[in-house]
């Protein structure tokens, strides 16, 4: 596959940060048995990965803005471009020695995501997309799954936890979905959930209370793989809304209808 100069910059930044994370992940696995645990070490790994990415991207395009999870937003002087970065999506997995986490980099141009990289250094899987150019896993072209019925579908989700999200609302949505689908998965990394939908591994995915850096890259992967990605109400701006429902045309629509199903009266 041919990559643009900008996408190559993004890939190299992801690889460099991923190499750092992979090295730190090995140490985290060793710290699992210590009383202190790896918490502080993981925070340092997260910040170091973002610093690497920020330096690489801004060295290549110093006029672009930068929005990352770990630091303050940098306003670009060109006014049109912004990098949207999660240096370690799946921090809890990383913290617990679970090899399911990713570097996520999206490129926004005049409010629209036009470039995407999601890289899992633990598996060496690199997901890339450019607007109008398709989505790829390493060098293989991606297409979303072809299943049309929820009864045949495996659906991914993000589960609220301590101090995060509306637990009651989520449990109602989960109850509706679990009665309609072949399976539900919760793997703990929004960018990889979206990448897996783009690759046809999951048939659909929904989640609320997300940040732009969680989903910027993944949404372009879905759309360039022929899928639909909206906010939970069907709107076209999931980054602003902080929620996403996605899949192929049929699954995304059906999933959105199910999570909005009224609660039966008692």
mmCIF file of C-alpha atoms in Angstrom:
data_model
loop_
_atom_site.group_PDB
_atom_site.id
_atom_site.type_symbol
_atom_site.label_atom_id
_atom_site.label_comp_id
_atom_site.label_asym_id
_atom_site.label_seq_id
_atom_site.Cartn_x
_atom_site.Cartn_y
_atom_site.Cartn_z
ATOM 1 C CA UNK A 1 0.000 0.000 0.000
ATOM 2 C CA UNK A 2 1.191 3.518 -0.796
ATOM 3 C CA UNK A 3 1.175 5.976 2.103
ATOM 4 C CA UNK A 4 1.267 9.752 1.938
ATOM 5 C CA UNK A 5 4.124 11.650 3.552
ATOM 6 C CA UNK A 6 1.808 12.699 6.397
ATOM 7 C CA UNK A 7 0.681 9.143 7.095
ATOM 8 C CA UNK A 8 4.303 7.992 7.112
ATOM 9 C CA UNK A 9 5.073 10.642 9.734
ATOM 10 C CA UNK A 10 2.187 9.325 11.852
ATOM 11 C CA UNK A 11 3.275 5.699 11.454
ATOM 12 C CA UNK A 12 6.866 6.467 12.429
ATOM 13 C CA UNK A 13 5.701 8.383 15.511
ATOM 14 C CA UNK A 14 3.467 5.450 16.516
ATOM 15 C CA UNK A 15 6.304 2.961 16.001
ATOM 16 C CA UNK A 16 8.727 5.031 18.075
ATOM 17 C CA UNK A 17 6.231 5.430 20.939
ATOM 18 C CA UNK A 18 5.220 1.774 20.602
ATOM 19 C CA UNK A 19 8.827 0.660 20.984
ATOM 20 C CA UNK A 20 9.042 2.649 24.221
ATOM 21 C CA UNK A 21 5.749 1.198 25.479
ATOM 22 C CA UNK A 22 6.751 -2.372 24.602
ATOM 23 C CA UNK A 23 9.937 -1.941 26.616
ATOM 24 C CA UNK A 24 7.993 -0.524 29.566
ATOM 25 C CA UNK A 25 5.326 -3.235 29.278
ATOM 26 C CA UNK A 26 7.952 -5.876 29.943
ATOM 27 C CA UNK A 27 8.871 -4.112 33.180
ATOM 28 C CA UNK A 28 5.185 -3.715 34.135
ATOM 29 C CA UNK A 29 4.740 -7.478 33.853
ATOM 30 C CA UNK A 30 7.606 -7.939 36.329
ATOM 31 C CA UNK A 31 6.056 -5.396 38.740
ATOM 32 C CA UNK A 32 2.738 -7.259 38.986
ATOM 33 C CA UNK A 33 4.001 -9.282 41.953
ATOM 34 C CA UNK A 34 5.377 -6.319 43.925
ATOM 35 C CA UNK A 35 3.460 -4.736 46.813
ATOM 36 C CA UNK A 36 3.889 -1.221 45.439
ATOM 37 C CA UNK A 37 2.587 -2.270 42.017
ATOM 38 C CA UNK A 38 3.261 -0.646 38.649
ATOM 39 C CA UNK A 39 0.928 2.371 38.889
ATOM 40 C CA UNK A 40 3.519 5.167 38.994
ATOM 41 C CA UNK A 41 5.642 3.414 36.414
ATOM 42 C CA UNK A 42 2.694 3.212 33.982
ATOM 43 C CA UNK A 43 1.936 6.929 34.423
ATOM 44 C CA UNK A 44 5.535 7.681 33.462
ATOM 45 C CA UNK A 45 5.313 5.334 30.448
ATOM 46 C CA UNK A 46 2.123 7.068 29.280
ATOM 47 C CA UNK A 47 3.622 10.556 29.539
ATOM 48 C CA UNK A 48 6.867 9.460 27.890
ATOM 49 C CA UNK A 49 4.973 7.961 24.927
ATOM 50 C CA UNK A 50 3.020 11.193 24.445
ATOM 51 C CA UNK A 51 6.204 13.248 24.586
ATOM 52 C CA UNK A 52 7.774 11.048 21.890
ATOM 53 C CA UNK A 53 4.729 11.353 19.639
ATOM 54 C CA UNK A 54 4.395 15.098 20.153
ATOM 55 C CA UNK A 55 8.056 15.691 19.350
ATOM 56 C CA UNK A 56 7.939 13.527 16.213
ATOM 57 C CA UNK A 57 4.738 15.038 14.850
ATOM 58 C CA UNK A 58 5.551 18.666 15.599
ATOM 59 C CA UNK A 59 9.075 18.266 14.224
ATOM 60 C CA UNK A 60 7.528 17.209 10.908
ATOM 61 C CA UNK A 61 4.652 19.731 10.970
ATOM 62 C CA UNK A 62 5.454 22.485 13.489
ATOM 63 C CA UNK A 63 2.438 24.637 12.525
ATOM 64 C CA UNK A 64 -0.154 21.941 13.350
ATOM 65 C CA UNK A 65 -2.097 21.890 16.605
ATOM 66 C CA UNK A 66 -1.809 19.008 19.073
ATOM 67 C CA UNK A 67 -4.448 17.536 21.401
ATOM 68 C CA UNK A 68 -3.234 14.716 23.628
ATOM 69 C CA UNK A 69 -4.630 12.956 26.659
ATOM 70 C CA UNK A 70 -1.704 13.750 28.942
ATOM 71 C CA UNK A 71 -0.861 17.403 28.318
ATOM 72 C CA UNK A 72 -2.386 20.772 27.530
ATOM 73 C CA UNK A 73 -3.621 21.366 23.998
ATOM 74 C CA UNK A 74 -1.184 23.138 21.675
ATOM 75 C CA UNK A 75 -2.912 25.546 19.295
ATOM 76 C CA UNK A 76 -1.470 25.372 15.794
ATOM 77 C CA UNK A 77 -0.595 28.490 13.851
ATOM 78 C CA UNK A 78 -2.013 27.218 10.547
ATOM 79 C CA UNK A 79 -5.535 27.021 12.038
ATOM 80 C CA UNK A 80 -6.578 24.064 9.883
ATOM 81 C CA UNK A 81 -4.755 20.986 11.158
ATOM 82 C CA UNK A 82 -4.642 19.243 14.517
ATOM 83 C CA UNK A 83 -3.132 15.984 15.722
ATOM 84 C CA UNK A 84 -5.437 14.086 18.144
ATOM 85 C CA UNK A 85 -3.446 11.567 20.166
ATOM 86 C CA UNK A 86 -3.920 8.911 22.805
ATOM 87 C CA UNK A 87 -0.401 7.680 23.585
ATOM 88 C CA UNK A 88 -1.654 4.680 25.550
ATOM 89 C CA UNK A 89 -5.260 3.646 24.964
ATOM 90 C CA UNK A 90 -5.956 0.756 27.297
ATOM 91 C CA UNK A 91 -4.007 2.021 30.291
ATOM 92 C CA UNK A 92 -5.740 -0.366 32.717
ATOM 93 C CA UNK A 93 -4.864 -3.338 30.512
ATOM 94 C CA UNK A 94 -1.254 -2.130 30.367
ATOM 95 C CA UNK A 95 -1.219 -1.639 34.137
ATOM 96 C CA UNK A 96 -2.364 -5.237 34.687
ATOM 97 C CA UNK A 97 -0.010 -6.807 32.158
ATOM 98 C CA UNK A 98 -2.749 -7.505 29.592
ATOM 99 C CA UNK A 99 -1.325 -7.147 26.039
ATOM 100 C CA UNK A 100 -4.280 -5.242 24.581
ATOM 101 C CA UNK A 101 -3.446 -1.547 24.299
ATOM 102 C CA UNK A 102 -2.589 0.871 21.514
ATOM 103 C CA UNK A 103 -1.089 4.113 20.332
ATOM 104 C CA UNK A 104 -3.829 6.111 18.570
ATOM 105 C CA UNK A 105 -3.110 9.088 16.286
ATOM 106 C CA UNK A 106 -5.702 10.978 14.268
ATOM 107 C CA UNK A 107 -5.124 13.915 11.937
ATOM 108 C CA UNK A 108 -7.922 16.478 11.789
ATOM 109 C CA UNK A 109 -8.177 18.916 8.893
ATOM 110 C CA UNK A 110 -10.731 21.726 9.177
ATOM 111 C CA UNK A 111 -12.803 19.708 11.633
ATOM 112 C CA UNK A 112 -12.686 16.411 9.712
ATOM 113 C CA UNK A 113 -10.484 13.384 10.461
ATOM 114 C CA UNK A 114 -8.406 12.641 7.352
ATOM 115 C CA UNK A 115 -5.656 10.370 8.671
ATOM 116 C CA UNK A 116 -5.569 7.564 11.240
ATOM 117 C CA UNK A 117 -3.034 5.251 12.862
ATOM 118 C CA UNK A 118 -3.772 2.699 15.591
ATOM 119 C CA UNK A 119 -0.812 0.538 16.615
ATOM 120 C CA UNK A 120 -0.715 -2.289 19.161
ATOM 121 C CA UNK A 121 2.982 -2.862 19.939
ATOM 122 C CA UNK A 122 2.185 -6.072 21.840
ATOM 123 C CA UNK A 123 0.849 -7.771 18.690
ATOM 124 C CA UNK A 124 2.624 -5.662 16.033
ATOM 125 C CA UNK A 125 -0.710 -4.863 14.393
ATOM 126 C CA UNK A 126 -0.744 -1.521 12.574
ATOM 127 C CA UNK A 127 -4.090 -0.102 11.438
ATOM 128 C CA UNK A 128 -3.960 2.855 9.049
ATOM 129 C CA UNK A 129 -6.400 4.905 6.999
ATOM 130 C CA UNK A 130 -6.504 8.054 4.910
ATOM 131 C CA UNK A 131 -9.676 9.760 3.776
ATOM 132 C CA UNK A 132 -10.608 8.343 0.379
ATOM 133 C CA UNK A 133 -7.760 5.821 0.450
ATOM 134 C CA UNK A 134 -9.218 2.892 2.373
ATOM 135 C CA UNK A 135 -8.270 1.250 5.669
ATOM 136 C CA UNK A 136 -5.522 -1.307 6.178
ATOM 137 C CA UNK A 137 -4.203 -3.762 8.758
ATOM 138 C CA UNK A 138 -0.475 -3.825 8.059
ATOM 139 C CA UNK A 139 -0.721 -4.167 4.242
ATOM 140 C CA UNK A 140 -4.108 -5.911 4.062
ATOM 141 C CA UNK A 141 -7.156 -3.930 2.939
ATOM 142 C CA UNK A 142 -9.959 -3.920 5.508
ATOM 143 C CA UNK A 143 -13.714 -4.275 5.134
ATOM 144 C CA UNK A 144 -16.305 -4.271 7.906
ATOM 145 C CA UNK A 145 -18.210 -7.515 8.488
ATOM 146 C CA UNK A 146 -21.093 -8.437 6.197
ATOM 147 C CA UNK A 147 -23.565 -9.791 8.776
ATOM 148 C CA UNK A 148 -26.932 -8.052 8.609
ATOM 149 C CA UNK A 149 -28.717 -9.448 11.671
ATOM 150 C CA UNK A 150 -27.935 -8.687 15.291
ATOM 151 C CA UNK A 151 -28.740 -12.291 16.148
ATOM 152 C CA UNK A 152 -25.572 -13.325 14.268
ATOM 153 C CA UNK A 153 -23.418 -10.443 15.504
ATOM 154 C CA UNK A 154 -20.663 -10.095 18.104
ATOM 155 C CA UNK A 155 -20.839 -6.594 19.561
ATOM 156 C CA UNK A 156 -18.151 -4.771 21.535
ATOM 157 C CA UNK A 157 -18.819 -2.167 24.195
ATOM 158 C CA UNK A 158 -17.153 -0.097 26.881
ATOM 159 C CA UNK A 159 -18.353 -0.663 30.438
ATOM 160 C CA UNK A 160 -18.595 2.164 32.993
ATOM 161 C CA UNK A 161 -16.608 1.508 36.145
ATOM 162 C CA UNK A 162 -15.750 3.146 39.458
ATOM 163 C CA UNK A 163 -16.250 6.898 39.118
ATOM 164 C CA UNK A 164 -16.955 6.793 35.389
ATOM 165 C CA UNK A 165 -20.158 6.935 33.343
ATOM 166 C CA UNK A 166 -23.853 6.444 34.024
ATOM 167 C CA UNK A 167 -24.051 2.897 35.384
ATOM 168 C CA UNK A 168 -27.829 2.706 35.484
ATOM 169 C CA UNK A 169 -28.291 3.899 31.908
ATOM 170 C CA UNK A 170 -25.606 1.549 30.644
ATOM 171 C CA UNK A 171 -27.159 -1.469 32.357
ATOM 172 C CA UNK A 172 -30.467 -0.735 30.640
ATOM 173 C CA UNK A 173 -28.722 -0.519 27.252
ATOM 174 C CA UNK A 174 -26.749 -3.682 27.962
ATOM 175 C CA UNK A 175 -29.914 -5.560 28.922
ATOM 176 C CA UNK A 176 -31.518 -4.570 25.631
ATOM 177 C CA UNK A 177 -28.472 -5.510 23.538
ATOM 178 C CA UNK A 178 -27.588 -8.789 25.242
ATOM 179 C CA UNK A 179 -31.025 -10.184 24.422
ATOM 180 C CA UNK A 180 -30.532 -9.543 20.698
ATOM 181 C CA UNK A 181 -26.964 -10.543 19.825
ATOM 182 C CA UNK A 182 -24.733 -13.609 19.510
ATOM 183 C CA UNK A 183 -22.150 -12.220 21.927
ATOM 184 C CA UNK A 184 -20.850 -9.127 23.726
ATOM 185 C CA UNK A 185 -17.178 -8.309 24.313
ATOM 186 C CA UNK A 186 -15.476 -5.720 26.529
ATOM 187 C CA UNK A 187 -11.715 -5.518 25.878
ATOM 188 C CA UNK A 188 -10.857 -2.116 27.367
ATOM 189 C CA UNK A 189 -9.423 -0.112 24.461
ATOM 190 C CA UNK A 190 -11.788 2.035 22.387
ATOM 191 C CA UNK A 191 -9.318 2.555 19.552
ATOM 192 C CA UNK A 192 -8.785 -1.184 19.178
ATOM 193 C CA UNK A 193 -12.527 -1.861 19.483
ATOM 194 C CA UNK A 194 -13.067 0.442 16.500
ATOM 195 C CA UNK A 195 -10.137 -1.096 14.613
ATOM 196 C CA UNK A 196 -11.586 -4.567 15.197
ATOM 197 C CA UNK A 197 -14.917 -3.454 13.749
ATOM 198 C CA UNK A 198 -13.078 -2.087 10.702
ATOM 199 C CA UNK A 199 -11.332 -5.464 10.358
ATOM 200 C CA UNK A 200 -14.606 -7.426 10.609
ATOM 201 C CA UNK A 201 -13.609 -9.086 13.886
ATOM 202 C CA UNK A 202 -16.437 -7.381 15.738
ATOM 203 C CA UNK A 203 -19.689 -6.651 13.923
ATOM 204 C CA UNK A 204 -20.460 -3.511 15.901
ATOM 205 C CA UNK A 205 -19.555 -1.406 18.913
ATOM 206 C CA UNK A 206 -21.137 1.220 21.127
ATOM 207 C CA UNK A 207 -19.913 3.354 24.002
ATOM 208 C CA UNK A 208 -20.624 6.675 25.734
ATOM 209 C CA UNK A 209 -18.495 9.128 27.732
ATOM 210 C CA UNK A 210 -15.524 9.047 25.376
ATOM 211 C CA UNK A 211 -12.891 11.685 24.647
ATOM 212 C CA UNK A 212 -11.867 12.772 21.145
ATOM 213 C CA UNK A 213 -8.486 11.036 21.455
ATOM 214 C CA UNK A 214 -10.228 7.722 22.253
ATOM 215 C CA UNK A 215 -12.042 7.549 18.928
ATOM 216 C CA UNK A 216 -10.624 10.031 16.391
ATOM 217 C CA UNK A 217 -8.443 7.516 14.543
ATOM 218 C CA UNK A 218 -10.831 4.580 14.914
ATOM 219 C CA UNK A 219 -13.799 6.378 13.386
ATOM 220 C CA UNK A 220 -11.883 7.009 10.165
ATOM 221 C CA UNK A 221 -10.811 3.349 10.095
ATOM 222 C CA UNK A 222 -14.477 2.305 10.236
ATOM 223 C CA UNK A 223 -15.627 4.691 7.535
ATOM 224 C CA UNK A 224 -12.757 3.843 5.194
ATOM 225 C CA UNK A 225 -13.516 0.143 5.697
ATOM 226 C CA UNK A 226 -17.050 0.747 4.413
ATOM 227 C CA UNK A 227 -18.746 1.052 7.788
ATOM 228 C CA UNK A 228 -20.960 3.587 9.515
ATOM 229 C CA UNK A 229 -19.905 5.472 12.641
ATOM 230 C CA UNK A 230 -22.224 7.965 14.330
ATOM 231 C CA UNK A 231 -22.907 9.202 17.823
ATOM 232 C CA UNK A 232 -25.492 7.202 19.779
ATOM 233 C CA UNK A 233 -28.302 9.417 18.488
ATOM 234 C CA UNK A 234 -27.295 8.978 14.844
ATOM 235 C CA UNK A 235 -25.493 12.314 14.526
ATOM 236 C CA UNK A 236 -22.452 12.744 12.318
ATOM 237 C CA UNK A 237 -20.088 14.174 14.965
ATOM 238 C CA UNK A 238 -19.213 11.496 17.532
ATOM 239 C CA UNK A 239 -16.038 13.343 18.575
ATOM 240 C CA UNK A 240 -18.036 16.321 19.784
ATOM 241 C CA UNK A 241 -20.760 14.172 21.344
ATOM 242 C CA UNK A 242 -18.361 11.774 23.057
ATOM 243 C CA UNK A 243 -20.252 8.658 22.025
ATOM 244 C CA UNK A 244 -20.193 6.190 19.162
ATOM 245 C CA UNK A 245 -22.285 3.463 17.530
ATOM 246 C CA UNK A 246 -20.738 1.685 14.562
ATOM 247 C CA UNK A 247 -20.781 -1.325 12.276
ATOM 248 C CA UNK A 248 -21.929 -1.909 8.749
ATOM 249 C CA UNK A 249 -25.024 -0.026 7.625
ATOM 250 C CA UNK A 250 -27.425 -2.702 8.901
ATOM 251 C CA UNK A 251 -25.777 -3.493 12.236
ATOM 252 C CA UNK A 252 -25.134 0.143 13.160
ATOM 253 C CA UNK A 253 -28.763 1.068 12.533
ATOM 254 C CA UNK A 254 -30.146 -1.948 14.390
ATOM 255 C CA UNK A 255 -27.774 -1.461 17.332
ATOM 256 C CA UNK A 256 -28.720 2.199 17.639
ATOM 257 C CA UNK A 257 -32.424 1.274 17.681
ATOM 258 C CA UNK A 258 -31.906 -1.379 20.369
ATOM 259 C CA UNK A 259 -29.979 0.848 22.786
ATOM 260 C CA UNK A 260 -32.758 3.471 22.483
ATOM 261 C CA UNK A 261 -35.542 0.957 23.096
ATOM 262 C CA UNK A 262 -37.913 2.192 25.824
ATOM 263 C CA UNK A 263 -37.804 0.467 29.183
ATOM 264 C CA UNK A 264 -40.963 -1.677 29.551
ATOM 265 C CA UNK A 265 -43.410 -0.431 32.150
ATOM 266 C CA UNK A 266 -43.713 -2.615 35.227
#
